[in-house]
Coordinates of C-alpha atoms in Angstrom, one line a residue:
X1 CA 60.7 111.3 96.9
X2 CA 62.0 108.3 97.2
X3 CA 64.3 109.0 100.3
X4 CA 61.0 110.0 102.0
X5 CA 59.1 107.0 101.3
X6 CA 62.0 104.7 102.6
X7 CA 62.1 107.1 106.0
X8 CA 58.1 106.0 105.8
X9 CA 58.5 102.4 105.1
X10 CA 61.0 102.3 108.3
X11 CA 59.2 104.1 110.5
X12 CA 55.8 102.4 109.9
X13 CA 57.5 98.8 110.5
X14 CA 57.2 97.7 106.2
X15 CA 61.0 97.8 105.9
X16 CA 63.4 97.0 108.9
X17 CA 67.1 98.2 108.8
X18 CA 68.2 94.4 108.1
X19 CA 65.7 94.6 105.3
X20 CA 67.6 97.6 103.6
X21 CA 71.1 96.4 104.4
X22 CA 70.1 93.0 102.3
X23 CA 68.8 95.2 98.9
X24 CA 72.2 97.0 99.3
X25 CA 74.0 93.7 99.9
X26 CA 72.3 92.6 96.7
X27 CA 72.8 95.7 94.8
X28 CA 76.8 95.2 95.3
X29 CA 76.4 91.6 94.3
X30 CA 74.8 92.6 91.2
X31 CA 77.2 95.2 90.2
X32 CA 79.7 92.2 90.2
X33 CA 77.9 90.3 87.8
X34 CA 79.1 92.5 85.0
X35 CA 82.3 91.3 84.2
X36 CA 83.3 90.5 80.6
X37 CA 86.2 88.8 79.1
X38 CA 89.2 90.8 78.1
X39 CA 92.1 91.4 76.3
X40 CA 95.4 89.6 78.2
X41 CA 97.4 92.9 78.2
X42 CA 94.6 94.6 79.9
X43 CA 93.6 91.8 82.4
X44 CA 97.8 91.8 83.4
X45 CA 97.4 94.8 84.2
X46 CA 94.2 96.2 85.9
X47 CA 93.2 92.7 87.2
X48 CA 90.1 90.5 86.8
X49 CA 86.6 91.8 87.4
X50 CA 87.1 95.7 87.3
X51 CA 84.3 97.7 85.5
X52 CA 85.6 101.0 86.9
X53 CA 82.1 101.6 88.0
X54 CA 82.5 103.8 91.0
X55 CA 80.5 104.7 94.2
X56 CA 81.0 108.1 95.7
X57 CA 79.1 108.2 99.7
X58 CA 79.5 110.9 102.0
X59 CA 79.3 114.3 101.2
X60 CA 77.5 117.5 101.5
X61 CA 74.1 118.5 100.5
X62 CA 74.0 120.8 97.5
X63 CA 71.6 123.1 98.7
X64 CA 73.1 124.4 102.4
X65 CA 76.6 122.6 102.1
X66 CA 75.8 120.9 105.1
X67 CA 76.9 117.0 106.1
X68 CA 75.0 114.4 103.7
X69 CA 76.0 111.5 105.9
X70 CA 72.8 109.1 106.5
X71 CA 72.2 105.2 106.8
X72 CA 72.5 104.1 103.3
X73 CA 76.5 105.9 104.0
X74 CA 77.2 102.8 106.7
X75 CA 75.3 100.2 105.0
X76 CA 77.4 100.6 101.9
X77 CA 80.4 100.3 103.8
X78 CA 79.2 97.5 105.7
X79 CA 78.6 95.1 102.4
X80 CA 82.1 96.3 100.9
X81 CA 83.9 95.4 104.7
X82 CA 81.5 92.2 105.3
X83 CA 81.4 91.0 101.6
X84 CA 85.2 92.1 100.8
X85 CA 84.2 93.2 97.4
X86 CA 86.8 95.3 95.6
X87 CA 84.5 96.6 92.9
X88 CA 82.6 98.7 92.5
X89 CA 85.4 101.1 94.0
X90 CA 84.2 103.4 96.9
X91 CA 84.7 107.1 97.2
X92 CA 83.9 108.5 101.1
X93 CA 83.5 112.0 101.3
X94 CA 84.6 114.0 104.2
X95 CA 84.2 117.1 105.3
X96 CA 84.4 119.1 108.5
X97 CA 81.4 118.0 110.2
X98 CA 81.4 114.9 109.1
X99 CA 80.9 113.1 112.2
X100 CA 83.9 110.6 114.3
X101 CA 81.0 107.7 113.3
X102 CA 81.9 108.0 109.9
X103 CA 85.4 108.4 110.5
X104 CA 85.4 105.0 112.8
X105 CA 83.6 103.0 110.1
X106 CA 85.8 103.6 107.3
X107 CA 89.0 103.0 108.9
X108 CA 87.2 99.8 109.9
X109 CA 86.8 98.9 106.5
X110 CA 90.0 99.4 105.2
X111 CA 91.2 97.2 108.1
X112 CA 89.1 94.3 106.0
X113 CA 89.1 95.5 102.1
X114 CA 92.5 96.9 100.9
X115 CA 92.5 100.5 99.5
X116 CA 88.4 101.0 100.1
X117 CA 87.2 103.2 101.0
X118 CA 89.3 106.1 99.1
X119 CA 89.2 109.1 101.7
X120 CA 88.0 112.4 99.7
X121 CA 88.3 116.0 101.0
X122 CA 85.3 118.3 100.4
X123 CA 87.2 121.3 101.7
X124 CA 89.7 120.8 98.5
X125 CA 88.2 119.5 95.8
X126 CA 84.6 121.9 96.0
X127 CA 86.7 124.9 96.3
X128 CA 88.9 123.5 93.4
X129 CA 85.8 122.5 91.0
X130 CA 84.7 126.3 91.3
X131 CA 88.1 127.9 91.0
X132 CA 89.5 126.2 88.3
X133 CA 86.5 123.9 86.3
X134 CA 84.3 126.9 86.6
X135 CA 81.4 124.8 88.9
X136 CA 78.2 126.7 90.6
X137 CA 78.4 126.2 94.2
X138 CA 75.7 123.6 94.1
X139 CA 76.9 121.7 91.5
X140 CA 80.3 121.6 93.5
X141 CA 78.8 120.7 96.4
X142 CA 77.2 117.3 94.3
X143 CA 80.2 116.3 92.9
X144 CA 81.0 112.6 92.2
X145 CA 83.7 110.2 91.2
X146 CA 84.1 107.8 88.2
X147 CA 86.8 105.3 86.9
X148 CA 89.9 105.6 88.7
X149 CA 89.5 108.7 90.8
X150 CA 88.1 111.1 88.0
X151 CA 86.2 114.3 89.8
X152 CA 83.1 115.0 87.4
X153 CA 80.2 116.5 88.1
X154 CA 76.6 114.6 88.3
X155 CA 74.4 114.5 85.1
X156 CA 76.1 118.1 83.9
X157 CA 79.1 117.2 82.5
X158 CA 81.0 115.9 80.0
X159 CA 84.6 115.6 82.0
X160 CA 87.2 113.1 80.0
X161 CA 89.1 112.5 82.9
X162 CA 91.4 110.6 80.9
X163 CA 91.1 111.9 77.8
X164 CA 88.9 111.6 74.8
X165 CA 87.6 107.7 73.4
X166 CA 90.8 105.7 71.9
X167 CA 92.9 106.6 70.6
X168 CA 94.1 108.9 73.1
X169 CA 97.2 110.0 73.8
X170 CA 99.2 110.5 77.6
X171 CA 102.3 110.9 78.4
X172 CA 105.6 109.1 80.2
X173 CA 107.0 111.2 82.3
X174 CA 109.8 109.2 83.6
X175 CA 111.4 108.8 79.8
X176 CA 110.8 112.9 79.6
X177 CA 113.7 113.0 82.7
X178 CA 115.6 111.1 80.8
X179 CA 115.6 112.3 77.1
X180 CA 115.8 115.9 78.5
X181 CA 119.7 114.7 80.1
X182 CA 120.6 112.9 77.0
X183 CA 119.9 115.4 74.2
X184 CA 116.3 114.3 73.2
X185 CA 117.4 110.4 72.7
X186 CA 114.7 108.0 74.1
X187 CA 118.0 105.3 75.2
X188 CA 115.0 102.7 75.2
X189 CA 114.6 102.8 71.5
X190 CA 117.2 105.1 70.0
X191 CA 115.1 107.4 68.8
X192 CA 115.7 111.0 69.5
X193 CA 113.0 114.2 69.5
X194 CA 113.1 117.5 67.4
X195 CA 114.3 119.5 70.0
X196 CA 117.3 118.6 72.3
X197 CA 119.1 120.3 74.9
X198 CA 122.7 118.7 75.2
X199 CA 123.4 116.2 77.7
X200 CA 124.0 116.0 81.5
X201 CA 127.6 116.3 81.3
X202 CA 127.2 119.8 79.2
X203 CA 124.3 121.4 81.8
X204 CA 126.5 123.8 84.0
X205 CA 123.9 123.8 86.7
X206 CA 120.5 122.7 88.3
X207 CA 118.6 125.2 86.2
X208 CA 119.9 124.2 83.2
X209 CA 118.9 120.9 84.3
X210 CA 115.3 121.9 85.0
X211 CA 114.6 124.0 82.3
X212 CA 115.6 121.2 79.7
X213 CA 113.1 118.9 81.1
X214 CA 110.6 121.9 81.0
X215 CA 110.9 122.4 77.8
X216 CA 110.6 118.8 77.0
X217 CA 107.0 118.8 78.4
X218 CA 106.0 121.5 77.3
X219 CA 106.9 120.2 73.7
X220 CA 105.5 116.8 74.4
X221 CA 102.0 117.9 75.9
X222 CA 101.2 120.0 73.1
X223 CA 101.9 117.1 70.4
X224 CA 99.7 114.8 73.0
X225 CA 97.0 117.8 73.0
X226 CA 97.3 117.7 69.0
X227 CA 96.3 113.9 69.1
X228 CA 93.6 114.4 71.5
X229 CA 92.3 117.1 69.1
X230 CA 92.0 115.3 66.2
X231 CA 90.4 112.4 68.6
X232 CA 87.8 115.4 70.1
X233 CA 86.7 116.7 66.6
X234 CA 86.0 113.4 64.9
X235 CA 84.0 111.5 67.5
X236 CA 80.9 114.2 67.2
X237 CA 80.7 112.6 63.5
X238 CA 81.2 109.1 64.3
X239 CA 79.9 108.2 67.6
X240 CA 77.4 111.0 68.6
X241 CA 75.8 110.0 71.9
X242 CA 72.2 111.0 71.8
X243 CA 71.1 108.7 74.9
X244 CA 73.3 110.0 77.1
X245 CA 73.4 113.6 76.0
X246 CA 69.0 113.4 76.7
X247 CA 70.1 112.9 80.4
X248 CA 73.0 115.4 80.4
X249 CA 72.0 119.3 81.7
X250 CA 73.5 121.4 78.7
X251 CA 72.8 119.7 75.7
X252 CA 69.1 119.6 75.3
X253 CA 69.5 123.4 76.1
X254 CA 72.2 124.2 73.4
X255 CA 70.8 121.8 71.0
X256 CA 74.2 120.1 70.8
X257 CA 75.2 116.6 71.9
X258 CA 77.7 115.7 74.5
X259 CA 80.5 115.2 72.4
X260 CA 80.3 118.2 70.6
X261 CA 79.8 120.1 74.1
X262 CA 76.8 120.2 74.4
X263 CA 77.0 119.5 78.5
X264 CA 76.8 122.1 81.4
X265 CA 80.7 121.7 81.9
X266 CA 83.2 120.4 79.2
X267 CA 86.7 119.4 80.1
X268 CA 89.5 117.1 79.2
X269 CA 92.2 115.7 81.6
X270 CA 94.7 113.4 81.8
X271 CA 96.8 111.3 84.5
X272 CA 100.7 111.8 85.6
X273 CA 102.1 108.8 86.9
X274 CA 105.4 108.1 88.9
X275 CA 106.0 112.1 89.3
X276 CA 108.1 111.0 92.8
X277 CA 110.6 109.3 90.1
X278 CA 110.9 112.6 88.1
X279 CA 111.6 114.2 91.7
X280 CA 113.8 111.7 93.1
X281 CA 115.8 111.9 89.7
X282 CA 116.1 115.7 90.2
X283 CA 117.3 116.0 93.2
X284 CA 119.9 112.8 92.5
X285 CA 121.4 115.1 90.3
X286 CA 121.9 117.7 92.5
X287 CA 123.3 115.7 95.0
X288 CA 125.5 113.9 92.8
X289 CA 126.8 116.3 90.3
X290 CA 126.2 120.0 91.8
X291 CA 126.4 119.6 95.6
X292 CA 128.5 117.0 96.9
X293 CA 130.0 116.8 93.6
X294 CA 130.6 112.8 93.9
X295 CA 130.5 112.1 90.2
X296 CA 130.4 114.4 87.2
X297 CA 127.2 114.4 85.2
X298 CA 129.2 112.6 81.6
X299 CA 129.2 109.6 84.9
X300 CA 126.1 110.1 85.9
X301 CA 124.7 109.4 82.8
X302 CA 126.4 106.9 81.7
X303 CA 125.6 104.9 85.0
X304 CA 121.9 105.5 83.3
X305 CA 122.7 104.4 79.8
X306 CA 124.4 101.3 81.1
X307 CA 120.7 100.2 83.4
X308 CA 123.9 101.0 86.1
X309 CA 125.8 97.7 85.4
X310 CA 129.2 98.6 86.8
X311 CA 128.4 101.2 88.7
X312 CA 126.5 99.9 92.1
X313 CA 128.5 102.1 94.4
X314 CA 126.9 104.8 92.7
X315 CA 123.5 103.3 92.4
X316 CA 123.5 102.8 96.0
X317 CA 124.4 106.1 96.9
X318 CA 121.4 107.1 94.8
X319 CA 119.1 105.2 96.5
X320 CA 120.3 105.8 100.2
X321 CA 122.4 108.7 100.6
X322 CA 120.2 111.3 98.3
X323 CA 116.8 112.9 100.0
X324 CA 114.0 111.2 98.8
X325 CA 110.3 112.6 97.9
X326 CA 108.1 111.7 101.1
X327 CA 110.4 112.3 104.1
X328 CA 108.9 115.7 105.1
X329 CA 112.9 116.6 103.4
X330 CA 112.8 120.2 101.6
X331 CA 115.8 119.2 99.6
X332 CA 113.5 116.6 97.8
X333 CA 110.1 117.9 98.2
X334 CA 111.4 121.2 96.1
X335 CA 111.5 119.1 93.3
X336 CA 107.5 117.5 93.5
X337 CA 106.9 121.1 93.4
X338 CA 108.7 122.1 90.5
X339 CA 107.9 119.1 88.9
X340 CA 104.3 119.4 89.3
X341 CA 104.6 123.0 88.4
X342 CA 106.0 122.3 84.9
X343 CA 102.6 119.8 84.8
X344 CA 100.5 122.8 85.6
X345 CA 102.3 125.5 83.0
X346 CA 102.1 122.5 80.1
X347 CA 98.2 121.6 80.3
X348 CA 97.4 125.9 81.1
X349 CA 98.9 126.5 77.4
X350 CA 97.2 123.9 75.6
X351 CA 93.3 123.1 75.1
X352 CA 91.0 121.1 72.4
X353 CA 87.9 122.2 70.4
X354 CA 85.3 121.7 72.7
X355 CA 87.0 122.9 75.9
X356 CA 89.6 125.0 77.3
X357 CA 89.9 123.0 80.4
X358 CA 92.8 120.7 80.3
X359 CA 92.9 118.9 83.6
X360 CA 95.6 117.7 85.7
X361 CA 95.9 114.8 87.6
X362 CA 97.9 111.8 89.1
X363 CA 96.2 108.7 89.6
X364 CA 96.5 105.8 87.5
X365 CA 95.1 101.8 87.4
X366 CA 98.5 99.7 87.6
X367 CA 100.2 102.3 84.8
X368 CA 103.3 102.6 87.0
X369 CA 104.2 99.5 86.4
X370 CA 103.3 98.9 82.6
X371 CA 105.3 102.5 81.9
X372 CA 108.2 101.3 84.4
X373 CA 108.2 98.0 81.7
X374 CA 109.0 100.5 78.4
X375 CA 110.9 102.9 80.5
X376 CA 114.8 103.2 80.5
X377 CA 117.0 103.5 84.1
X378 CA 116.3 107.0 85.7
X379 CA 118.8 108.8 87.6
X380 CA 117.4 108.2 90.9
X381 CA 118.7 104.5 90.8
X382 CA 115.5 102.7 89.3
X383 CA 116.6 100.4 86.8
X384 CA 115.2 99.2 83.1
X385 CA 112.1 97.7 83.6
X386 CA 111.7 98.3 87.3
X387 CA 107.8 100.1 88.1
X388 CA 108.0 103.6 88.4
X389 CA 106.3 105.4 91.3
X390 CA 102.8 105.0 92.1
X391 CA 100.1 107.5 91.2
X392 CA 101.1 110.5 93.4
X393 CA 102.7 108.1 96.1
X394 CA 106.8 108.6 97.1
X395 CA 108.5 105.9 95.2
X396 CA 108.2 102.3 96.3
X397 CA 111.1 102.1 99.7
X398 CA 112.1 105.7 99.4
X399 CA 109.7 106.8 102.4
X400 CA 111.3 105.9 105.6
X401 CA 109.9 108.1 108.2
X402 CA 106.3 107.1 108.4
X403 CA 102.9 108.6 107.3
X404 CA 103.3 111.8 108.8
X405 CA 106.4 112.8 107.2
X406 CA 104.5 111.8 103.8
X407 CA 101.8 113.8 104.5
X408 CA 104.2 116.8 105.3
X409 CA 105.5 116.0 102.2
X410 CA 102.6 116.4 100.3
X411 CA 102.0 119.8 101.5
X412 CA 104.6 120.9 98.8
X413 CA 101.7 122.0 96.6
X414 CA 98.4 123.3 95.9
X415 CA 96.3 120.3 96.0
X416 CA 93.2 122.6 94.9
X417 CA 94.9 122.6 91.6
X418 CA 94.7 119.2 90.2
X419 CA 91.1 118.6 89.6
X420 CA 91.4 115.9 87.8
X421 CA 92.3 113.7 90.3
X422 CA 94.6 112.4 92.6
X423 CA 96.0 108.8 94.4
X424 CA 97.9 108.6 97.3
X425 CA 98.4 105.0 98.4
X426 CA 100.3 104.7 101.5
X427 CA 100.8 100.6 103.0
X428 CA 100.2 100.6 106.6
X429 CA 100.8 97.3 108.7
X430 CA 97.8 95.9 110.4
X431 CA 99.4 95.8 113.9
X432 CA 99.5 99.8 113.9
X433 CA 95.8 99.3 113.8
X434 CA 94.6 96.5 115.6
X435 CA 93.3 98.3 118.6
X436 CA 91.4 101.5 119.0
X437 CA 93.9 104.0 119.8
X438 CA 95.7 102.3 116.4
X439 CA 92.5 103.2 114.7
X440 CA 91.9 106.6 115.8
X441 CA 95.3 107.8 115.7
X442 CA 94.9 107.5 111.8
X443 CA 91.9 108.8 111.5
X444 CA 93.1 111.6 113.2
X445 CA 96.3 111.7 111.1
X446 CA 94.4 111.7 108.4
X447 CA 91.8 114.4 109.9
X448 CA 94.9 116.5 110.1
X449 CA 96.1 116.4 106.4
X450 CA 92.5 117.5 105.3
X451 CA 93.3 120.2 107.3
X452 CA 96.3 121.3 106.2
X453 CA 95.3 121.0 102.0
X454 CA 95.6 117.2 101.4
X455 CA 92.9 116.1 98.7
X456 CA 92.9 112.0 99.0
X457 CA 94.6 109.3 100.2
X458 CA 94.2 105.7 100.6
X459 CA 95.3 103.1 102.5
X460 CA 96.2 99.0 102.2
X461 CA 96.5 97.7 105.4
X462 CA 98.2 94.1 105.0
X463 CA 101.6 93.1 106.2
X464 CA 104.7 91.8 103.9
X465 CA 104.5 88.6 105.3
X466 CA 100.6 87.9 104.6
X467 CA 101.5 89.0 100.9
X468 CA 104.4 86.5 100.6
X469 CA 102.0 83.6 102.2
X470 CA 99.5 84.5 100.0
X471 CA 102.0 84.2 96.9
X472 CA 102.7 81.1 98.1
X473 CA 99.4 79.7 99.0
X474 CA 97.1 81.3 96.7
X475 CA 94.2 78.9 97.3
X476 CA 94.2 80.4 101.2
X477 CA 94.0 84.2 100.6
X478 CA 91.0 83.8 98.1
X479 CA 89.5 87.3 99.4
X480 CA 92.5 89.3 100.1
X481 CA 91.6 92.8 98.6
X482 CA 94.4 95.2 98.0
X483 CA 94.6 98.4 96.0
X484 CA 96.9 99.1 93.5
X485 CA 96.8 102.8 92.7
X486 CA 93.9 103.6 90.6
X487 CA 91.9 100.4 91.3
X488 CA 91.5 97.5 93.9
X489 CA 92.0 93.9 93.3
X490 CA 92.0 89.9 94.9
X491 CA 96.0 90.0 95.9
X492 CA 96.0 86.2 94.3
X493 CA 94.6 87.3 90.9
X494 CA 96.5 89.6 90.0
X495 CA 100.2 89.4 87.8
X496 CA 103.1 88.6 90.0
X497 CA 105.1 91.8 89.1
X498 CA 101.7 93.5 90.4
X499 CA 101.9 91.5 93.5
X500 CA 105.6 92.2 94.1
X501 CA 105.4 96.3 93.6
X502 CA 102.7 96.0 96.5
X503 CA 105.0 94.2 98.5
X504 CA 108.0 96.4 97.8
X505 CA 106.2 99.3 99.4
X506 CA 107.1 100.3 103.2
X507 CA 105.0 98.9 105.9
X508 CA 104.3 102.0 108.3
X509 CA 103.2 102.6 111.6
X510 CA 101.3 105.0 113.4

């Protein structure tokens, strides 16, 4: 009703187009007004003024499945590109009639606001919602986005993207790689798990490698899906939510409130960050130890367990020599997919009270580089401390052939799969774009890896050297928007490890 009577309001002269573009201006404005003091560990790390509200445009009707692009779709991206406001974060839906308008407006806007709008496939994620979430074809079709890059559906369910209220419990993968090489010990702490599978040096091959680290997440997801349990069957008791579950379609039905299940669709998911390190680390130890046998694996790991002091030859040959996730390189990209199988088999065989759906996903607010602060060297030649890799992005200077080759990359996998989620930030330089063929050449790159399965991606375009400047001269880059992984942010507020692991990632071109 309302959509009609704004159709009216234009068309009979009440409300001009500058008219509506102001209310969503001020809308946007308002949304920003929200912000609330917070902890220092969690301002260091997600930035200043996020409310992980988030606006998903775009789209498909529910009914017919056909494009749901209209004018309220360009005016929104107008006030983000115009206003360079980083928050609320934007979602933009495409599909395959979505029309070269829509396409020409949102590269626009990430030419002004750093990581917005984050581009969405409908042909991935619908077909995924129904496959593997168990969604009716409508309620597919009218699918939305929250937080980071949660997939939920609208007013039917109850998803947990990341898990149940605090405390809940994730994992790191990155110390996982790591313990499963060095017989269960955690060399950031000492501490070593129930189960242990030798180290390095004693694995006789690749698959004794791989199934180690298996079995390690597969041990540590279930104890994470034991915490989340007890988390999932004490909130109903203490924090029922009988507001929320009035407005949820389920609940009044069932008689049950959200918590408890009560919603159309019940899930629980959880993020995997820095998977590109796990896969790097792989396939370092192939190359090093089993293939071009240039060290044993006793040396390999104790290049790791020393943060490779005293062994730099090494370390270099690790980072330049060895195939690296997001080269279009089937000696690395093997590894994602093994990697992110092992992801898949661990949440499959677990599940909570309320739900057997246990998500997967890999997106995450700036948690690459708080885990990369608590997480030991890795084999792939990252060292103590260092960030790991971003989200679902190839680690930070291991992509050297450009876009393309990281989109090939990504085709690795089953993107219909992770439903939880996904963030794939890729840096390109603003010179690649600056004139129209620039512009459409990514939009049709990125037309083309829709096409062949890819399920989101997101691009900062901002050079090295306006990043350094702006480090520099804070006071002049007041409005420079860039996105982290899960979230976007103002470049001069944010910490300056933050600000460095955007710099440290490639500049590409077209």
């Amino acid at each position: 009703p309302r959509k009609v009577s704004v159709e009216k309001d234009l068309a009979e002269g009440k409300l001009t187009m500058d008219d509506a573009q102001e209310i969503v201006d001020a809308f946007f404005l308002k949304a920003n007004c929200f912000y609330g003091g917070g902890a220092r560990f969690v301002t260091e790390t997600t930035g200043v003024g996020n409310t992980y509200q988030h606006t998903t445009l775009g789209g498909v009707k529910p009914e017919d499945g056909e494009d749901a692009t209209n004018p309220v779709t360009y005016m929104v991206l107008e006030t983000v590109g115009r206003l360079k406001l980083h928050d609320p974060t934007i979602s933009l839906r495409f599909n395959k009639n979505s029309p070269a308008k829509l396409w020409e407006c949102a590269i626009a806007t990430s030419k002004l606001v750093g990581g917005l709008p984050l581009y969405q496939n409908d042909e991935v994620i619908i077909p995924g919602l129904i496959e593997n979430n168990g969604f009716e074809l409508e309620d597919a079709r009218d699918y939305a986005f929250i937080g980071c890059q949660e997939v939920v559906g609208c007013g039917n369910d109850y998803p947990c993207g990341n898990g149940c209220p605090p405390p809940n419990s994730g994992l790191r993968y990155n110390v996982i790689i790591t313990m499963a090489i060095n017989d269960g010990i955690n060399p950031m702490n000492g501490h070593k798990a129930k189960i242990g599978f030798g180290k390095l040096g004693d694995m006789k091959s690749m698959e004794e490698v791989k199934e180690a680290y298996r079995q390690m997440v597969l041990y540590f997801t279930r104890w994470s899906a034991t915490m989340n349990n007890f988390t999932d069957v004490i909130q109903p008791t203490i924090t029922p939510l009988s507001m929320l579950s009035m407005s949820i379609d389920g609940c009044m039905e069932k008689g049950k409130d959200i918590v408890a299940g009560g919603a159309k669709y019940n899930s629980i998911g959880g993020t995997a960050t820095g998977l590109a390190t796990v896969a790097d680390s792989l396939s370092t130890i192939e190359y090093l130890v089993f293939d071009k046998k240039i060290c044993t694996g006793d040396e390999l790991l104790q290049a790791v367990l020393d943060n490779w002091e005293g062994h730099e030859e090494l370390r270099q040959i690790a980072l330049n020599e060895v195939p690296h996730f997001g080269n279009a390189d089937p000696y690395a990209d093997k590894y994602m997919k093994f990697v992110l199988d092992v992801y898949l088999e661990a949440v499959g065989s677990v599940s909570i009270a309320r739900t057997d759906i246990y998500k997967a996903g890999m997106y995450g607010a700036a948690d690459h580089v708080v885990q990369g602060r608590s997480t030991w060297a890795t084999p792939d030649g990252r060292k103590t401390g260092e960030p790991t890799a971003d989200a679902m992005s190839p680690a930070q200077t291991r992509d050297k052939n450009g876009p393309m080759a990281i989109f090939n990359s990504m085709k690795c996998f089953d993107h219909t799969k992770f439903m939880d989620g996904m963030a794939l930030n890729i840096r390109i330089h603003p010179s690649a774009i600056a004139n129209e063929e620039g512009a459409n050449k990514l939009a049709e790159a990125t037309q083309q890896y829709f096409a062949d399965g890819g399920m989101e991606v997101q691009y900062n375009v901002v050079s090295s050297d306006t990043l350094r400047e702006a480090q520099k001269h804070p006071e002049d880059y007041r409005d420079l928007v860039v996105r982290i992984a899960g979230y976007s942010a103002y470049f001069v507020e944010m910490t300056e490890d933050l600000q460095n692991d955007i710099i440290s990632r490639n500049e590409n071109s077209i």
